[in-house]
Short mmCIF file of C-alpha atoms in Angstrom, two decimals:
data_model
loop_
_atom_site.label_atom_id
_atom_site.label_comp_id
_atom_site.label_asym_id
_atom_site.label_seq_id
_atom_site.Cartn_x
_atom_site.Cartn_y
_atom_site.Cartn_z
CA MET A 1 -7.18 4.02 -14.32
CA LYS A 2 -3.65 2.66 -14.63
CA HIS A 3 -1.25 4.73 -12.58
CA LYS A 4 2.42 4.10 -12.32
CA PHE A 5 4.19 5.89 -9.54
CA VAL A 6 7.86 5.44 -9.04
CA PHE A 7 9.41 7.13 -6.09
CA ALA A 8 12.81 8.61 -6.65
CA LEU A 9 14.22 9.66 -3.32
CA LEU A 10 17.28 11.43 -4.56
CA PHE A 11 16.80 14.56 -2.53
CA VAL A 12 19.20 16.35 -0.25
CA SER A 13 18.20 19.76 1.00
CA ALA A 14 19.22 21.94 3.88
CA GLY A 15 18.99 19.90 7.05
CA VAL A 16 17.60 16.81 5.33
CA TYR A 17 19.81 13.81 4.77
CA ALA A 18 19.21 11.61 1.77
CA ALA A 19 16.80 8.80 2.47
CA PRO A 20 18.34 5.35 2.77
CA PRO A 21 18.31 3.30 -0.44
CA THR A 22 15.97 0.80 1.23
CA LEU A 23 13.07 3.28 1.31
CA GLU A 24 12.54 3.73 -2.43
CA PRO A 25 11.82 0.06 -3.25
CA LEU A 26 9.51 -0.17 -0.23
CA LEU A 27 7.51 2.86 -1.38
CA ASN A 28 7.35 1.52 -4.92
CA SER A 29 5.94 -1.79 -3.66
CA ILE A 30 3.41 0.04 -1.50
CA ALA A 31 2.35 2.04 -4.58
CA GLU A 32 2.11 -1.19 -6.57
CA ARG A 33 -0.18 -2.66 -3.91
CA LEU A 34 -2.34 0.46 -4.12
CA GLU A 35 -2.58 0.05 -7.90
CA ILE A 36 -3.93 -3.44 -7.32
CA ALA A 37 -6.64 -1.84 -5.16
CA ASP A 38 -8.06 -0.41 -8.39
CA GLN A 39 -8.56 -3.96 -9.70
CA VAL A 40 -10.03 -5.10 -6.38
CA ALA A 41 -12.50 -2.22 -6.53
CA LEU A 42 -13.59 -3.26 -10.03
CA SER A 43 -14.09 -6.80 -8.78
CA LYS A 44 -16.14 -5.56 -5.83
CA TRP A 45 -18.21 -3.35 -8.15
CA ASP A 46 -19.02 -6.27 -10.45
CA SER A 47 -19.72 -8.74 -7.63
CA HIS A 48 -21.59 -6.23 -5.43
CA LYS A 49 -19.46 -7.40 -2.53
CA PRO A 50 -18.57 -4.97 0.24
CA VAL A 51 -15.10 -3.48 0.49
CA GLU A 52 -14.83 -4.68 4.08
CA ASP A 53 -13.71 -8.33 4.12
CA LYS A 54 -12.80 -9.10 7.73
CA LYS A 55 -12.07 -12.75 7.00
CA ARG A 56 -9.54 -11.92 4.27
CA GLU A 57 -7.99 -9.14 6.37
CA GLN A 58 -7.55 -11.55 9.29
CA GLU A 59 -5.97 -14.11 6.93
CA VAL A 60 -3.48 -11.52 5.64
CA ILE A 61 -2.58 -10.35 9.16
CA ALA A 62 -2.22 -13.95 10.40
CA SER A 63 -0.01 -14.76 7.43
CA VAL A 64 2.31 -11.77 7.89
CA THR A 65 2.66 -12.28 11.63
CA ALA A 66 3.50 -15.95 11.04
CA GLN A 67 6.06 -15.07 8.33
CA ALA A 68 7.59 -12.07 10.12
CA PRO A 69 10.21 -13.99 12.15
CA SER A 70 11.63 -15.56 8.98
CA TYR A 71 12.33 -12.00 7.79
CA LYS A 72 13.77 -11.06 11.21
CA LEU A 73 10.77 -8.82 11.79
CA ASP A 74 8.82 -8.36 14.98
CA PRO A 75 5.35 -9.82 14.28
CA ALA A 76 3.71 -6.75 15.85
CA ALA A 77 5.62 -4.44 13.48
CA ALA A 78 4.60 -6.55 10.49
CA GLU A 79 0.99 -6.56 11.67
CA GLN A 80 0.96 -2.79 12.12
CA PHE A 81 2.51 -2.22 8.69
CA PHE A 82 0.09 -4.54 6.88
CA ALA A 83 -2.93 -3.17 8.76
CA ALA A 84 -1.95 0.22 7.32
CA GLN A 85 -1.68 -1.31 3.83
CA ILE A 86 -5.15 -2.81 4.17
CA GLU A 87 -6.63 0.48 5.36
CA ALA A 88 -4.98 2.41 2.50
CA ASN A 89 -6.30 -0.13 -0.01
CA LYS A 90 -9.81 0.16 1.40
CA LEU A 91 -9.58 3.94 1.11
CA VAL A 92 -8.84 3.56 -2.62
CA GLN A 93 -11.64 1.04 -3.07
CA TYR A 94 -14.26 3.11 -1.21
CA THR A 95 -13.33 6.19 -3.22
CA HIS A 96 -13.56 4.40 -6.56
CA LEU A 97 -16.88 2.77 -5.68
CA SER A 98 -18.32 6.11 -4.61
CA ASP A 99 -17.08 7.77 -7.81
CA TRP A 100 -18.58 5.00 -9.92
CA GLN A 101 -21.89 5.20 -8.08
CA PHE A 102 -21.93 8.93 -8.78
CA GLN A 103 -21.11 8.35 -12.46
CA GLY A 104 -23.52 5.43 -12.73
CA LYS A 105 -20.85 3.10 -14.08
CA ALA A 106 -17.37 1.74 -13.57
CA PRO A 107 -14.58 2.10 -16.13
CA ASP A 108 -14.73 -0.23 -19.10
CA GLU A 109 -11.53 -2.12 -18.35
CA PRO A 110 -10.54 -5.78 -18.22
CA ARG A 111 -11.50 -7.37 -14.94
CA PRO A 112 -8.95 -9.79 -13.48
CA ASP A 113 -10.44 -12.52 -11.31
CA LEU A 114 -10.18 -11.61 -7.62
CA ILE A 115 -9.48 -15.14 -6.38
CA LYS A 116 -7.43 -16.55 -9.26
CA GLN A 117 -5.43 -13.49 -10.34
CA ILE A 118 -5.53 -10.58 -7.91
CA ARG A 119 -5.05 -12.39 -4.59
CA PRO A 120 -2.05 -14.45 -5.79
CA GLN A 121 -0.53 -11.18 -6.99
CA LEU A 122 -1.12 -9.65 -3.55
CA ASP A 123 0.29 -12.73 -1.82
CA GLU A 124 3.48 -12.53 -3.89
CA LEU A 125 3.77 -8.81 -3.23
CA GLN A 126 3.34 -9.51 0.49
CA LYS A 127 6.63 -11.43 0.55
CA ARG A 128 8.46 -8.60 -1.19
CA LEU A 129 6.95 -6.04 1.20
CA LEU A 130 8.02 -8.09 4.22
CA GLN A 131 11.60 -8.22 2.95
CA GLN A 132 11.63 -4.52 2.08
CA LEU A 133 10.16 -3.63 5.46
CA ALA A 134 12.87 -5.71 7.13
CA ASP A 135 15.49 -3.89 5.06
CA PHE A 136 14.09 -0.51 6.14
CA ILE A 137 13.64 -1.33 9.86
CA PRO A 138 17.05 0.08 10.94
CA HIS A 139 15.99 3.50 9.61
CA ARG A 140 12.54 3.74 11.22
CA ALA A 141 13.83 5.62 14.27
CA ASP A 142 16.01 8.03 12.29
CA PRO A 143 14.95 11.60 13.14
CA GLN A 144 14.77 12.33 9.39
CA CYS A 145 12.35 9.46 8.69
CA PRO A 146 9.16 11.56 8.85
CA GLN A 147 10.73 14.11 6.48
CA TRP A 148 11.77 11.40 4.02
CA LEU A 149 8.21 10.07 3.90
CA ALA A 150 6.57 13.48 3.69
CA THR A 151 8.82 14.48 0.81
CA ALA A 152 8.37 11.17 -0.99
CA VAL A 153 4.58 11.07 -0.83
CA HIS A 154 3.99 14.75 -1.57
CA GLU A 155 6.37 15.53 -4.40
CA PRO A 156 5.63 13.08 -7.25
CA LEU A 157 1.88 12.72 -6.91
CA ASN A 158 -0.63 14.81 -8.79
CA ASP A 159 -3.44 12.47 -7.76
CA PRO A 160 -4.98 13.43 -4.39
CA LEU A 161 -6.36 9.91 -3.83
CA ARG A 162 -2.95 8.29 -4.42
CA GLN A 163 -1.30 10.84 -2.18
CA LEU A 164 -3.78 10.26 0.64
CA ALA A 165 -3.53 6.48 0.24
CA MET A 166 0.29 6.66 0.36
CA ILE A 167 0.12 8.84 3.46
CA ARG A 168 -2.12 6.26 5.13
CA ALA A 169 -0.03 3.31 3.96
CA THR A 170 3.18 4.85 5.34
CA ALA A 171 1.75 6.49 8.47
CA GLU A 172 3.42 4.10 10.91
CA LEU A 173 6.70 3.48 9.08
CA CYS A 174 8.63 5.87 11.28
CA ILE A 175 9.05 5.34 15.00
CA TYR A 176 8.77 8.54 16.96
CA ILE A 177 11.13 8.69 19.90
CA GLY A 178 10.70 11.66 22.11
#
């Protein structure tokens, strides 16, 4: 189940300007967070807990909105971004759980502890994502932004679930001005 996606945004084609260097690390961290969703799904499978965890989601959103100003981010922008990350992660979890129900079993892989191992990993990644989002903010309104994202999430992925999850996770990164 281990996937490692690294986004290399070194493209320049007719009418498309190269993506800013701040986008690649942001996409890689988003992909890393989606990889952790695999571990969360295994934990949920073993514990028979539902994917939906409103309390935890509210804690994450409250944390990012509180931290946003220290990264020079608008709290609403941080909330919107992390809500998308949560939704993308749930998409991965629901898909895995459905697949495992169909197969009658989950993969035989080591199971990290949700509370002691996975959540601290997510909390640490949250700080990096906030900084990377802040670094990318000046480019959100660039007219090429939607093209950068579309190219990045469609080209390197041969896994439809990862592609769909990345599309969901990045859906609100660009600001449409029109």
